[in-house]
Structures are given as structure tokens and as C-alpha cells.
Amino acid sequence: MDFLRDTIRTIPDYPRPGIQFRDISTLLGNPRAFRRAVDELVQPYAGARIDKVAGIEARGFILGGAVAHQLSCGFVPIRKKGKLPHETVSISYALEYGTDEMEIHLDAAARGERVILVDDLIATGGTATAAVRLLQQLGAEVAAACFVVDLPDLGGRARIEALGVPVRTLVAFAGH
Ligand code: AMP
């Protein structure tokens, strides 16, 4: 997966000193890389019963929409608080400094539906853990959580797997 890894741009010290920001906009802008990333994300689930793909705002919408299209299933957005117009379920989760809140529409997935969660990157896993909990509150079964980038030193993958959710990632970068 060196080809994909090489299409991701690293911005040092963004948005804060010490953070290596893994910018997937360069991957998305490369036609071969975008197609390859989506194909690789869906590969284990082709032919499986998946009812919905849930994408986390905002980069998870781009990848999740393409994954849903490829699997011929529905797409549902998980958004920052206050953005979804209908009745929602919300959850607050810890950030490095402070807390944030995310929401999903109450009718986004039905009890027993099998859902794949998609985001661009997993770091500490705090965001994805909250998203898994939201989907589980709706009664959905989270069949997998998929990310293009893993930052394994931050332990997010292990946190999601501890919830009983299989994790798929395509490329890894050391450090934060
Ligand atoms: P976390 O909740 O710690 O797993 O952080 C994951 C979320 O923060 C994802 O939505 C990422 O887009 C974003 N994120 C965290 N760290 C980075 C990083 N080093 N580069 C790019 N995005 C990041």
C-alpha cells in the first residue's frame, strides 16, 4: 500500500505544534488513489449483507459516500451537534482539550441493520468510539469500522476492537 501512502501529504505542526497532520486531500485529488482507497476499503464486504454506511463529518462523508455507492447501500451522516434537521440522538466525547458532541438522526438506521462506519483516519479512537455508540443506541449492528489511515501509536484501533467491532485500515504512520 506504499502507493496510497505516498499520495497522503503530511503537514508538520498543524493544527498545533507537535502534530503531523495527515492530509488526505492529495489522495482524494488523485483519481487512481481515490478509486484504489475506496476499492480497498470495501473489498472485505463485497457480497456481505451491509445495509448502511455511516460517515463521520466531514472527510468520512467523501469516503463513506463512495463506499456506500460501491456496496449499493444507503449512506447516513454522523455530524457535529446542531447540524442535523430532524430528531437526533447525541453523544459527547472527550477531545485532547475539552469535549465535543456528535449526532445522528434517530431514524438513520433501524434495529438490526448492519452498518459500516467510515472516517479518514483513526488516532486515539475517541471519535470513532462515540460514533459506534451512537449507532448501537439505534440498535444497529456495527459490522466494521474502516479508515484509510491508522496512527497505531495512539491505540485507537485497539479501542474499537475492544468494543467487538472489526477494524479495517489501509496505511499506517508512526507517531502523532
Ligand atoms: P481520534 O478521535 O483521536 O481518533 O481522532 C480522529 C479524528 O481526528 C478524525 O476525524 C481525523 O480526521 C482527525 N485527526 C486526528 N489526528 C489527525 C492527524 N494527525 N491528521 C489528520 N487528521 C487527524
Coordinates of N, CA and C and ligand atoms in Angstrom, one line a residue:
M1 N 0.8 -1.2 0.0 CA 0.0 0.0 0.0 C 0.9 1.3 0.0
D2 N 2.1 1.1 -0.4 CA 3.0 2.3 -0.5 C 2.5 3.3 -1.4
F3 N 1.9 2.9 -2.5 CA 1.3 3.8 -3.5 C 0.3 4.8 -2.8
L4 N -0.6 4.2 -2.0 CA -1.6 5.1 -1.4 C -0.9 6.0 -0.3
R5 N 0.0 5.4 0.4 CA 0.7 6.1 1.5 C 1.4 7.4 0.9
D6 N 2.0 7.2 -0.3 CA 2.8 8.2 -0.9 C 1.9 9.4 -1.4
T7 N 0.6 9.1 -1.5 CA -0.3 10.2 -2.0 C -0.9 11.0 -0.9
I8 N -0.6 10.7 0.4 CA -1.0 11.4 1.5 C 0.0 12.5 1.9
R9 N -0.4 13.7 2.0 CA 0.5 14.8 2.3 C 0.6 15.0 3.8
T10 N 1.8 15.2 4.4 CA 2.0 15.4 5.8 C 2.3 16.9 6.0
I11 N 1.5 17.5 6.9 CA 1.8 18.9 7.2 C 2.3 19.0 8.7
P12 N 3.5 19.3 8.9 CA 4.1 19.3 10.2 C 3.5 20.5 11.0
D13 N 3.3 20.2 12.3 CA 2.9 21.2 13.3 C 1.5 21.9 12.9
Y14 N 0.6 21.1 12.4 CA -0.8 21.6 12.1 C -1.8 20.6 12.7
P15 N -2.8 21.1 13.4 CA -3.1 22.5 13.7 C -2.4 23.0 14.9
R16 N -1.5 22.2 15.5 CA -0.8 22.6 16.7 C 0.6 22.1 16.6
P17 N 1.6 22.8 17.3 CA 3.0 22.2 17.3 C 3.0 20.8 17.8
G18 N 3.8 19.9 17.1 CA 3.9 18.6 17.5 C 3.0 17.6 16.8
I19 N 1.9 18.1 16.1 CA 1.0 17.2 15.4 C 1.5 17.2 13.9
Q20 N 1.6 15.9 13.4 CA 1.8 15.7 12.0 C 0.5 15.5 11.3
F21 N 0.0 16.5 10.6 CA -1.4 16.4 10.1 C -1.3 15.5 8.8
R22 N -2.0 14.4 8.7 CA -2.0 13.5 7.6 C -3.2 14.0 6.7
D23 N -2.8 14.7 5.6 CA -3.8 15.4 4.8 C -4.2 14.5 3.6
I24 N -5.4 13.9 3.7 CA -5.8 13.0 2.6 C -6.4 13.8 1.4
S25 N -6.4 15.1 1.4 CA -7.0 15.8 0.2 C -6.1 15.5 -1.0
T26 N -4.8 15.2 -0.9 CA -4.0 14.9 -2.0 C -4.3 13.5 -2.5
L27 N -4.7 12.6 -1.6 CA -5.2 11.3 -2.1 C -6.5 11.4 -2.8
L28 N -7.4 12.2 -2.3 CA -8.7 12.3 -2.9 C -8.6 13.0 -4.3
G29 N -7.6 13.9 -4.4 CA -7.4 14.6 -5.7 C -6.7 13.8 -6.8
N30 N -6.3 12.6 -6.4 CA -5.6 11.7 -7.3 C -6.5 10.6 -7.8
P31 N -7.0 10.6 -9.0 CA -8.0 9.7 -9.4 C -7.7 8.2 -9.1
R32 N -6.5 7.8 -9.4 CA -6.1 6.4 -9.2 C -6.2 6.1 -7.7
A33 N -5.7 7.0 -6.9 CA -5.6 6.8 -5.4 C -7.0 6.8 -4.8
F34 N -7.8 7.7 -5.2 CA -9.2 7.7 -4.7 C -9.9 6.4 -4.9
R35 N -9.8 6.0 -6.2 CA -10.5 4.7 -6.6 C -9.9 3.5 -5.8
R36 N -8.6 3.5 -5.7 CA -7.9 2.4 -5.0 C -8.3 2.4 -3.6
A37 N -8.3 3.5 -2.9 CA -8.7 3.6 -1.5 C -10.1 3.0 -1.3
V38 N -11.0 3.5 -2.1 CA -12.4 3.0 -1.9 C -12.5 1.5 -2.2
D39 N -11.9 1.1 -3.3 CA -11.9 -0.4 -3.6 C -11.3 -1.2 -2.5
E40 N -10.2 -0.7 -1.9 CA -9.6 -1.5 -0.8 C -10.4 -1.5 0.5
L41 N -11.1 -0.3 0.7 CA -11.9 -0.3 1.9 C -13.1 -1.3 1.9
V42 N -13.7 -1.4 0.7 CA -14.9 -2.2 0.5 C -14.6 -3.7 0.3
Q43 N -13.4 -4.0 -0.1 CA -13.1 -5.3 -0.6 C -13.6 -6.5 0.4
P44 N -13.4 -6.4 1.7 CA -13.8 -7.5 2.5 C -15.4 -7.6 2.6
Y45 N -16.1 -6.6 2.2 CA -17.5 -6.5 2.4 C -18.3 -6.7 1.2
A46 N -17.6 -6.9 0.0 CA -18.3 -7.1 -1.2 C -19.1 -8.4 -1.1
G47 N -20.4 -8.4 -1.3 CA -21.2 -9.6 -1.2 C -21.7 -9.9 0.2
A48 N -21.2 -9.1 1.2 CA -21.7 -9.3 2.6 C -23.0 -8.5 2.7
R49 N -23.8 -8.9 3.7 CA -25.1 -8.1 3.9 C -24.8 -6.8 4.7
I50 N -24.7 -5.7 4.0 CA -24.5 -4.4 4.7 C -25.7 -3.5 4.3
D51 N -26.3 -3.0 5.3 CA -27.5 -2.1 5.0 C -27.2 -0.7 4.8
K52 N -26.2 -0.2 5.6 CA -25.9 1.3 5.6 C -24.4 1.5 5.8
V53 N -23.9 2.6 5.2 CA -22.6 3.1 5.6 C -22.8 4.4 6.3
A54 N -22.2 4.6 7.5 CA -22.2 5.8 8.3 C -20.9 6.5 8.2
G55 N -20.9 7.8 7.7 CA -19.7 8.6 7.6 C -19.6 9.6 8.7
I56 N -18.4 9.9 9.2 CA -18.2 10.9 10.2 C -17.8 12.2 9.5
E57 N -18.5 13.3 9.9 CA -18.2 14.6 9.3 C -16.7 15.0 9.6
A58 N -16.1 15.5 8.6 CA -16.5 15.8 7.2 C -15.8 14.9 6.2
R59 N -14.6 14.5 6.4 CA -13.9 13.6 5.4 C -14.5 12.3 5.3
G60 N -15.2 11.8 6.4 CA -15.9 10.5 6.3 C -17.1 10.5 5.4
F61 N -17.6 11.7 5.1 CA -18.7 11.8 4.1 C -18.2 11.5 2.7
I62 N -17.0 12.0 2.3 CA -16.5 11.8 1.0 C -16.2 10.3 0.7
L63 N -15.4 9.7 1.7 CA -15.1 8.3 1.5 C -16.3 7.4 1.7
G64 N -17.1 7.7 2.8 CA -18.3 6.9 3.1 C -19.3 6.9 2.0
G65 N -19.5 8.1 1.3 CA -20.4 8.1 0.2 C -20.0 7.2 -0.9
A66 N -18.7 7.2 -1.2 CA -18.2 6.4 -2.3 C -18.3 4.9 -1.9
V67 N -18.0 4.6 -0.7 CA -18.1 3.2 -0.2 C -19.5 2.7 -0.3
A68 N -20.5 3.6 0.1 CA -21.9 3.2 0.1 C -22.3 2.9 -1.4
H69 N -21.9 3.8 -2.3 CA -22.2 3.6 -3.7 C -21.7 2.3 -4.2
Q70 N -20.5 2.0 -3.8 CA -19.8 0.7 -4.3 C -20.5 -0.5 -3.7
L71 N -21.0 -0.4 -2.5 CA -21.7 -1.6 -1.9 C -23.2 -1.6 -2.2
S72 N -23.7 -0.6 -2.9 CA -25.1 -0.4 -3.2 C -25.9 -0.4 -2.0
C73 N -25.5 0.4 -1.0 CA -26.3 0.5 0.2 C -26.5 2.0 0.6
G74 N -27.3 2.3 1.6 CA -27.6 3.7 1.9 C -26.4 4.3 2.7
F75 N -26.4 5.7 2.7 CA -25.4 6.4 3.4 C -26.1 7.2 4.5
V76 N -25.6 7.3 5.7 CA -26.1 8.1 6.8 C -25.0 9.0 7.4
P77 N -25.2 10.3 7.6 CA -24.2 11.1 8.2 C -24.2 11.2 9.7
I78 N -23.0 11.2 10.3 CA -22.9 11.5 11.7 C -22.2 12.9 11.8
R79 N -22.9 13.8 12.4 CA -22.5 15.2 12.3 C -22.2 15.9 13.6
K80 N -21.5 17.0 13.6 CA -21.3 17.8 14.8 C -22.7 18.3 15.2
K81 N -22.8 18.6 16.5 CA -24.0 19.0 17.1 C -24.7 20.2 16.4
G82 N -26.0 20.1 16.2 CA -26.8 21.2 15.7 C -26.9 21.3 14.2
K83 N -26.3 20.3 13.5 CA -26.3 20.3 12.0 C -27.4 19.5 11.4
L84 N -28.0 18.5 12.1 CA -29.0 17.6 11.5 C -30.4 18.2 11.8
P85 N -31.2 18.3 10.8 CA -32.5 19.0 11.0 C -33.6 18.2 11.7
H86 N -33.6 16.9 11.7 CA -34.7 16.1 12.2 C -34.3 15.6 13.7
E87 N -35.1 14.8 14.2 CA -34.9 14.3 15.6 C -33.6 13.5 15.7
T88 N -32.8 13.8 16.7 CA -31.4 13.1 16.7 C -31.2 12.4 18.0
V89 N -30.2 11.6 18.0 CA -29.6 11.0 19.2 C -28.2 11.7 19.3
S90 N -27.7 12.1 20.5 CA -26.4 12.7 20.5 C -25.5 12.1 21.6
I91 N -24.2 12.3 21.5 CA -23.3 11.8 22.4 C -22.2 12.8 22.6
S92 N -21.7 13.0 23.8 CA -20.5 13.8 23.9 C -19.3 12.9 24.1
Y93 N -18.1 13.4 23.7 CA -16.9 12.6 23.8 C -15.7 13.5 24.0
A94 N -14.7 12.9 24.6 CA -13.5 13.7 25.1 C -12.6 14.0 23.9
L95 N -12.1 15.2 23.8 CA -11.1 15.6 22.9 C -9.8 15.8 23.7
E96 N -8.7 16.0 23.1 CA -7.5 16.3 23.8 C -7.7 17.4 24.8
Y97 N -8.3 18.5 24.4 CA -8.7 19.6 25.3 C -10.2 19.8 25.2
G98 N -10.9 19.4 26.3 CA -12.3 19.6 26.4 C -13.2 18.5 25.8
T99 N -14.4 18.8 25.4 CA -15.3 17.7 24.9 C -16.0 18.3 23.7
D100 N -16.6 17.4 22.9 CA -17.4 17.7 21.7 C -18.6 16.9 21.7
E101 N -19.5 17.2 20.8 CA -20.7 16.4 20.7 C -21.0 16.1 19.3
M102 N -21.5 14.8 19.0 CA -21.9 14.5 17.7 C -23.3 13.8 17.7
E103 N -23.9 13.9 16.5 CA -25.3 13.5 16.5 C -25.6 12.6 15.2
I104 N -26.7 11.8 15.3 CA -27.2 11.0 14.2 C -28.7 11.1 14.2
H105 N -29.3 11.1 13.1 CA -30.8 11.1 13.0 C -31.3 9.8 13.7
L106 N -32.3 9.9 14.5 CA -32.9 8.8 15.2 C -33.4 7.7 14.2
D107 N -33.8 8.1 13.0 CA -34.3 7.1 12.1 C -33.2 6.7 11.0
A108 N -31.9 7.1 11.3 CA -30.9 6.8 10.3 C -30.6 5.3 10.1
A109 N -30.8 4.5 11.1 CA -30.6 3.1 10.9 C -31.7 2.4 11.8
A110 N -32.2 1.3 11.3 CA -33.2 0.6 12.1 C -32.5 -0.5 12.9
R111 N -33.2 -1.0 14.0 CA -32.7 -2.0 14.8 C -32.4 -3.2 14.0
G112 N -31.2 -3.8 14.2 CA -30.7 -5.0 13.5 C -30.0 -4.7 12.2
E113 N -30.1 -3.5 11.7 CA -29.4 -3.2 10.4 C -27.9 -3.3 10.6
R114 N -27.2 -3.8 9.6 CA -25.7 -3.9 9.6 C -25.1 -2.7 9.0
V115 N -24.3 -2.0 9.8 CA -23.7 -0.7 9.3 C -22.2 -0.8 9.4
I116 N -21.6 -0.2 8.3 CA -20.1 0.0 8.3 C -19.9 1.5 8.6
L117 N -19.0 1.8 9.5 CA -18.6 3.1 9.9 C -17.3 3.5 9.1
V118 N -17.3 4.7 8.5 CA -16.2 5.2 7.7 C -15.7 6.6 8.2
D119 N -14.4 6.7 8.3 CA -13.7 8.0 8.5 C -12.4 8.0 7.8
D120 N -11.7 9.1 7.7 CA -10.5 9.1 7.0 C -9.3 8.5 7.8
L121 N -9.4 8.8 9.2 CA -8.2 8.5 10.0 C -8.6 8.1 11.4
I122 N -7.9 7.1 12.0 CA -8.2 6.8 13.4 C -6.9 7.2 14.2
A123 N -7.1 8.0 15.2 CA -5.9 8.4 16.1 C -6.1 7.7 17.4
T124 N -6.7 8.5 18.4 CA -7.0 7.8 19.7 C -8.2 6.9 19.7
G125 N -9.0 7.1 18.7 CA -10.3 6.3 18.6 C -11.4 6.9 19.3
G126 N -11.2 8.1 19.9 CA -12.3 8.7 20.7 C -13.5 9.1 19.8
T127 N -13.3 9.6 18.6 CA -14.3 10.0 17.7 C -15.1 8.7 17.2
A128 N -14.3 7.7 16.8 CA -15.0 6.5 16.3 C -15.7 5.8 17.4
T129 N -15.2 5.8 18.6 CA -15.9 5.1 19.7 C -17.3 5.7 19.9
A130 N -17.3 7.1 19.9 CA -18.6 7.8 20.1 C -19.5 7.4 19.0
A131 N -19.0 7.4 17.7 CA -19.9 7.0 16.6 C -20.4 5.6 16.7
V132 N -19.6 4.7 17.1 CA -20.0 3.3 17.3 C -21.2 3.3 18.3
R133 N -21.0 4.0 19.4 CA -22.0 4.0 20.5 C -23.3 4.6 20.0
L134 N -23.2 5.7 19.2 CA -24.5 6.3 18.6 C -25.2 5.2 17.8
L135 N -24.5 4.5 16.9 CA -25.1 3.5 16.0 C -25.7 2.4 16.9
Q136 N -25.0 2.0 17.9 CA -25.5 0.9 18.8 C -26.8 1.4 19.5
Q137 N -26.8 2.7 19.9 CA -28.0 3.2 20.6 C -29.3 3.1 19.7
L138 N -29.0 3.2 18.3 CA -30.2 3.0 17.4 C -30.5 1.5 17.3
G139 N -29.7 0.6 17.8 CA -30.0 -0.8 17.7 C -29.3 -1.4 16.5
A140 N -28.4 -0.6 15.8 CA -27.7 -1.1 14.6 C -26.6 -2.0 15.1
E141 N -26.2 -2.9 14.2 CA -25.0 -3.8 14.4 C -23.9 -3.2 13.6
V142 N -22.8 -2.7 14.3 CA -21.7 -2.1 13.6 C -20.8 -3.3 13.1
A143 N -20.9 -3.6 11.8 CA -20.2 -4.7 11.2 C -18.7 -4.5 11.1
A144 N -18.3 -3.2 10.9 CA -16.9 -2.9 10.8 C -16.7 -1.4 10.9
A145 N -15.5 -1.0 11.2 CA -15.1 0.4 11.2 C -13.9 0.5 10.2
C146 N -14.0 1.4 9.2 CA -13.0 1.5 8.2 C -12.3 2.9 8.1
F147 N -11.0 2.9 8.0 CA -10.3 4.1 7.9 C -9.2 4.0 6.9
V148 N -8.9 5.1 6.2 CA -7.7 5.0 5.3 C -6.4 5.0 6.1
V149 N -6.3 5.8 7.1 CA -5.1 6.0 7.9 C -5.2 5.5 9.3
D150 N -4.3 4.8 9.8 CA -4.2 4.4 11.2 C -2.9 5.1 11.8
L151 N -3.1 5.6 13.0 CA -1.9 6.1 13.8 C -1.8 5.1 15.0
P152 N -1.1 4.0 14.7 CA -1.2 2.9 15.7 C -0.6 3.2 17.1
D153 N 0.3 4.2 17.1 CA 0.9 4.5 18.4 C -0.1 5.1 19.3
L154 N -1.3 5.6 18.8 CA -2.3 6.2 19.6 C -3.4 5.3 20.1
G155 N -3.3 4.0 19.6 CA -4.2 3.0 20.2 C -5.6 3.0 19.9
G156 N -6.0 3.7 18.9 CA -7.5 3.8 18.5 C -8.0 2.5 18.0
R157 N -7.3 1.8 17.2 CA -7.7 0.5 16.6 C -8.1 -0.4 17.7
A158 N -7.2 -0.5 18.7 CA -7.4 -1.5 19.8 C -8.7 -1.1 20.6
R159 N -9.0 0.2 20.8 CA -10.2 0.6 21.5 C -11.4 0.2 20.8
I160 N -11.4 0.3 19.4 CA -12.6 -0.1 18.7 C -12.8 -1.6 18.7
E161 N -11.7 -2.3 18.5 CA -11.7 -3.8 18.6 C -12.2 -4.3 19.9
A162 N -11.9 -3.5 21.0 CA -12.4 -3.9 22.3 C -13.9 -3.8 22.4
L163 N -14.5 -3.0 21.5 CA -16.0 -2.9 21.5 C -16.6 -4.0 20.7
G164 N -15.7 -4.9 20.2 CA -16.2 -6.0 19.4 C -16.5 -5.7 17.9
V165 N -15.9 -4.5 17.5 CA -16.1 -4.1 16.1 C -14.8 -4.3 15.4
P166 N -14.8 -5.1 14.3 CA -13.6 -5.3 13.5 C -13.2 -4.0 12.8
V167 N -11.9 -3.8 12.7 CA -11.4 -2.5 12.1 C -10.6 -2.8 10.9
R168 N -10.8 -2.0 9.8 CA -10.0 -2.1 8.6 C -9.3 -0.8 8.4
T169 N -8.0 -0.8 8.2 CA -7.2 0.4 7.9 C -6.3 0.0 6.7
L170 N -5.9 1.1 5.9 CA -5.1 0.8 4.7 C -3.6 1.1 4.9
V171 N -3.3 2.3 5.5 CA -1.9 2.7 5.7 C -1.7 3.2 7.1
A172 N -0.5 3.1 7.6 CA -0.2 3.5 9.0 C 1.0 4.5 9.0
F173 N 0.9 5.4 9.9 CA 2.0 6.3 10.2 C 2.4 6.2 11.6
A174 N 3.7 6.2 11.9 CA 4.2 6.2 13.3 C 4.0 7.6 13.9
G175 N 3.8 7.6 15.2 CA 3.7 8.9 16.0 C 2.4 9.5 15.9
H176 N 2.3 10.8 16.2 CA 1.0 11.5 16.3 C 0.9 12.4 15.0
Ligands
AMP1 P1 -9.4 10.5 17.3 O1 -10.8 10.7 17.8 O2 -8.3 10.8 18.2 O3 -9.3 9.1 16.8 O4 -9.2 11.5 16.0 C1 -9.8 11.1 14.8 C2 -10.3 12.3 14.1 O5 -9.5 13.5 14.2 C3 -10.5 12.0 12.6 O6 -11.8 12.5 12.2 C4 -9.4 12.7 11.9 O7 -9.8 13.3 10.7 C5 -8.8 13.7 12.9 N1 -7.4 13.6 13.2 C6 -6.8 13.3 14.3 N2 -5.4 13.3 14.3 C7 -5.1 13.6 13.0 C8 -3.9 13.7 12.2 N3 -2.7 13.5 12.8 N4 -4.0 14.1 10.9 C9 -5.2 14.3 10.3 N5 -6.4 14.2 11.0 C10 -6.4 13.8 12.3

